[in-house]
XYZ file of C-alpha atoms in Angstrom:
299
model
C 113.992 105.243 85.081
C 111.677 103.240 87.126
C 108.076 105.085 87.686
C 108.010 103.624 90.985
C 111.269 104.980 92.518
C 111.583 107.194 95.882
C 112.771 110.265 96.166
C 115.930 110.706 97.997
C 116.884 114.311 99.059
C 115.690 115.754 102.214
C 116.438 117.652 105.317
C 116.881 116.746 108.897
C 113.086 116.908 110.564
C 113.352 119.334 113.432
C 112.820 117.193 116.746
C 108.680 116.760 117.451
C 108.105 118.692 121.055
C 106.450 121.164 122.740
C 106.731 124.658 121.532
C 107.194 127.378 124.297
C 105.246 129.929 124.052
C 107.394 131.928 126.002
C 110.479 132.019 123.776
C 108.129 131.434 120.149
C 108.966 134.871 118.008
C 105.962 135.337 115.929
C 106.626 136.988 112.652
C 104.291 138.863 110.604
C 104.001 137.777 107.027
C 106.129 140.190 104.710
C 104.804 143.435 104.024
C 102.951 144.113 101.013
C 105.668 146.278 99.364
C 107.596 145.813 95.816
C 110.392 143.620 96.068
C 112.293 143.088 92.877
C 112.903 139.062 91.975
C 115.694 137.846 89.752
C 114.593 136.361 86.549
C 115.057 132.375 87.381
C 116.786 130.528 84.226
C 115.208 126.764 84.830
C 115.743 123.572 82.822
C 113.892 120.986 84.467
C 110.898 123.025 86.388
C 108.622 125.521 84.051
C 107.577 128.460 86.515
C 105.173 131.290 85.300
C 102.855 133.740 86.857
C 99.231 134.986 86.467
C 97.603 137.474 88.311
C 97.843 136.619 92.116
C 98.786 132.715 91.408
C 102.436 131.054 90.397
C 102.548 128.050 88.224
C 105.413 125.519 89.123
C 105.489 122.259 86.610
C 108.066 119.387 87.085
C 109.034 119.437 83.477
C 110.765 115.877 82.550
C 107.700 114.347 80.746
C 110.374 111.644 79.046
C 111.371 110.000 82.596
C 107.799 110.705 83.940
C 108.787 113.944 85.854
C 111.268 112.150 88.247
C 113.356 113.855 90.582
C 116.769 114.735 90.069
C 119.020 116.693 92.177
C 118.867 119.770 89.714
C 115.237 119.108 89.633
C 115.025 119.621 93.495
C 116.910 122.745 92.921
C 114.886 124.296 90.565
C 111.931 123.694 92.716
C 113.774 125.052 95.699
C 114.211 128.329 93.238
C 110.845 128.246 92.242
C 109.279 128.386 95.367
C 111.615 131.068 96.946
C 110.934 133.370 94.667
C 106.863 132.669 94.863
C 107.729 133.093 98.826
C 109.524 136.417 98.352
C 106.961 137.921 95.789
C 104.056 139.607 97.556
C 102.247 139.795 94.368
C 101.912 135.808 94.579
C 99.102 134.740 97.010
C 98.870 130.816 96.104
C 101.040 128.311 93.575
C 99.544 125.283 91.796
C 102.225 122.559 91.314
C 101.771 120.046 88.732
C 104.025 117.831 85.982
C 103.874 117.847 82.554
C 102.294 115.441 80.462
C 99.108 113.461 81.257
C 100.819 110.553 82.448
C 102.471 111.811 85.840
C 102.423 114.201 88.393
C 105.884 112.941 90.065
C 106.569 109.352 89.438
C 109.576 109.248 91.635
C 113.511 109.699 91.850
C 115.720 109.413 88.808
C 116.800 105.477 89.593
C 119.644 105.672 88.213
C 121.525 107.740 90.396
C 119.858 106.223 93.397
C 121.587 103.052 92.331
C 125.079 104.551 93.041
C 124.570 106.514 95.901
C 126.553 106.089 98.932
C 124.687 105.835 102.346
C 126.684 109.444 103.075
C 125.398 110.831 99.548
C 121.893 109.163 100.066
C 121.465 110.710 103.486
C 122.696 114.086 102.467
C 120.332 113.954 99.292
C 117.511 113.196 101.755
C 117.956 116.006 104.163
C 118.008 118.472 101.238
C 114.814 116.926 99.626
C 113.479 117.330 103.017
C 113.994 120.920 103.184
C 112.808 121.312 100.005
C 109.340 119.842 101.116
C 109.388 121.787 104.177
C 109.662 125.364 102.481
C 106.815 123.999 100.507
C 104.777 123.010 103.388
C 105.585 126.079 105.143
C 105.527 129.135 102.203
C 103.320 131.094 104.049
C 101.014 130.804 100.849
C 98.788 128.100 99.786
C 100.270 125.387 97.498
C 97.858 123.536 94.959
C 99.330 120.411 93.609
C 97.441 119.304 90.790
C 98.174 115.505 90.606
C 98.013 114.735 86.733
C 99.207 110.927 87.057
C 101.378 108.551 88.948
C 102.256 110.080 92.389
C 104.951 107.333 93.476
C 107.486 107.767 96.277
C 109.317 111.312 96.243
C 106.062 112.422 93.982
C 103.951 111.367 96.857
C 105.958 113.078 99.336
C 105.586 116.248 97.311
C 102.079 116.328 97.340
C 101.382 115.518 100.772
C 103.757 118.981 101.386
C 101.218 120.615 99.731
C 98.609 122.786 101.497
C 95.586 120.725 99.406
C 95.624 117.782 97.224
C 93.332 117.547 93.632
C 93.854 114.248 91.529
C 92.940 113.493 88.014
C 90.774 110.111 88.042
C 93.885 107.875 86.595
C 96.330 109.411 89.616
C 98.007 106.328 91.319
C 99.771 107.328 94.776
C 102.187 104.755 96.493
C 105.278 104.622 98.915
C 107.287 101.765 96.712
C 110.450 102.187 98.628
C 111.059 99.189 100.384
C 110.779 97.459 97.269
C 114.170 99.165 96.515
C 115.647 98.020 99.509
C 115.325 101.406 100.942
C 112.217 103.394 103.112
C 110.605 106.709 102.365
C 113.191 109.645 102.949
C 111.140 112.768 101.660
C 108.794 113.099 104.883
C 106.387 109.615 103.568
C 107.037 108.282 107.416
C 105.869 111.501 108.816
C 103.203 113.125 106.889
C 101.361 110.002 105.784
C 100.068 108.708 109.176
C 99.043 112.575 109.823
C 97.278 112.551 107.061
C 95.505 109.055 106.849
C 96.379 107.623 110.083
C 99.119 105.243 111.534
C 97.507 101.867 110.201
C 96.534 102.921 106.797
C 100.143 104.538 106.370
C 102.211 101.547 107.781
C 99.914 99.140 105.069
C 101.189 101.826 102.392
C 104.976 102.231 103.251
C 105.527 98.676 104.152
C 103.543 96.983 101.402
C 104.732 99.107 98.776
C 101.315 98.912 97.255
C 99.536 101.606 94.850
C 96.023 102.710 95.215
C 93.873 104.810 93.155
C 92.441 108.060 93.227
C 89.338 107.319 94.516
C 90.506 105.229 97.418
C 93.226 108.176 98.407
C 90.528 110.339 98.616
C 88.407 107.686 100.586
C 91.713 107.694 102.968
C 91.834 111.272 103.042
C 95.201 111.501 101.303
C 93.419 113.596 98.431
C 90.619 116.430 98.848
C 89.089 115.557 95.419
C 88.876 113.539 92.175
C 88.253 115.582 89.314
C 88.008 114.915 85.068
C 91.753 115.370 83.868
C 90.226 118.073 81.796
C 89.235 120.126 84.869
C 92.433 119.862 87.213
C 93.642 123.075 86.602
C 90.527 125.044 86.590
C 89.597 123.453 89.800
C 93.131 124.385 91.488
C 92.570 127.589 90.419
C 89.068 128.124 91.870
C 90.224 127.183 94.950
C 93.122 129.367 94.864
C 91.028 132.455 93.934
C 88.768 131.621 96.739
C 91.478 131.743 99.616
C 92.683 134.677 97.804
C 89.881 136.624 98.416
C 90.487 136.306 101.897
C 92.685 138.596 104.158
C 96.340 137.385 103.316
C 97.360 138.213 106.932
C 94.975 135.675 108.482
C 95.379 133.034 105.605
C 99.113 133.205 106.805
C 98.566 132.557 110.471
C 95.611 130.181 109.753
C 97.933 127.820 107.912
C 101.012 128.465 110.394
C 98.789 127.620 113.377
C 97.674 124.410 111.670
C 100.953 123.410 111.001
C 102.572 123.923 113.942
C 99.816 122.950 115.657
C 100.163 119.788 114.382
C 103.986 119.157 116.197
C 103.090 119.835 119.852
C 100.490 119.542 122.393
C 96.373 120.588 121.753
C 97.136 122.787 124.611
C 100.357 124.533 123.296
C 98.793 124.710 119.964
C 95.665 126.802 121.142
C 98.093 129.227 122.981
C 99.616 129.588 119.361
C 96.211 130.065 118.124
C 95.063 132.940 120.676
C 98.793 134.827 119.732
C 97.437 134.860 116.385
C 94.392 135.608 116.670
C 95.485 138.440 118.716
C 97.709 139.694 116.249
C 95.116 139.116 113.592
C 92.927 141.230 115.588
C 95.226 144.775 115.367
C 95.554 144.484 111.449
C 93.784 147.095 109.057
C 92.260 143.705 107.453
C 90.310 142.680 110.522
C 88.817 146.478 110.378
C 87.911 146.072 106.771
C 86.714 142.589 107.469
C 84.094 143.466 110.060
C 83.160 146.702 108.369
C 81.997 144.657 105.486
C 80.356 142.166 107.062
C 78.113 144.901 109.081
C 77.545 147.280 106.044
C 76.539 144.412 103.968
C 79.445 144.754 101.666
C 82.467 142.934 99.793
C 85.415 143.381 101.825
C 88.858 144.987 100.008
C 91.846 143.783 101.972
C 95.223 145.311 101.749
C 97.054 142.800 103.816
C 98.023 144.850 106.629
């Protein structure tokens, strides 16, 4: 396994274009109620919950947490469970060990893939990353080392990215005769701009954590010992806010990035109106006026 291998599993990206507000259905987040979730049996992913936070860890440290089909499938299962559990308000995604977050794909499998298999795998991986990006709950990538190819693409699908000082980032697929297939050609330019994205994609070069922070690929760089604690602190700050407002804010930003500013503003206004009719809005405004901490119920 090469640590510079790209991820190859994804889903078709919806056609970019305008959001028709006359036909757009605005679906509220799931009601906060008891939802039974089946126990997950996972081999390549560790999945635990503590309080309002779910922890997802890619657990293949011997191959630098490389992505293969079973690992993609287990990531999908873990994030689907987190999405459907009303007690989970946010997720931390990281890699096992101290060398890699996710170093790319298993090159052995990639080398044997036919064109049809590669496209099918690419589409499935895109589907998993779309689930992560549009979970309706914040996902923090705690990047503890190499984030290359599919690893960088996975990090970019997360809401916020926190990296250790020795982390390295890149999309080296061109060195294998490929191009990014897990959303790298789409998410990277949206995060860092077209010019910087093309330089990284076309050169296949790697950058360090501080450079990644400088160009906007990473939100913060922290010492390795503080990585998970910092991710937890950010999530706890978000969890203190109104759940419905957080969900709608995430969706407004994600959908707004795919359409014109005017249509994004229309979606924002629709969500603003929906939030104004919630119990959480009444609680939040009352708490502010009464100079006390709010107690949000997610209704």
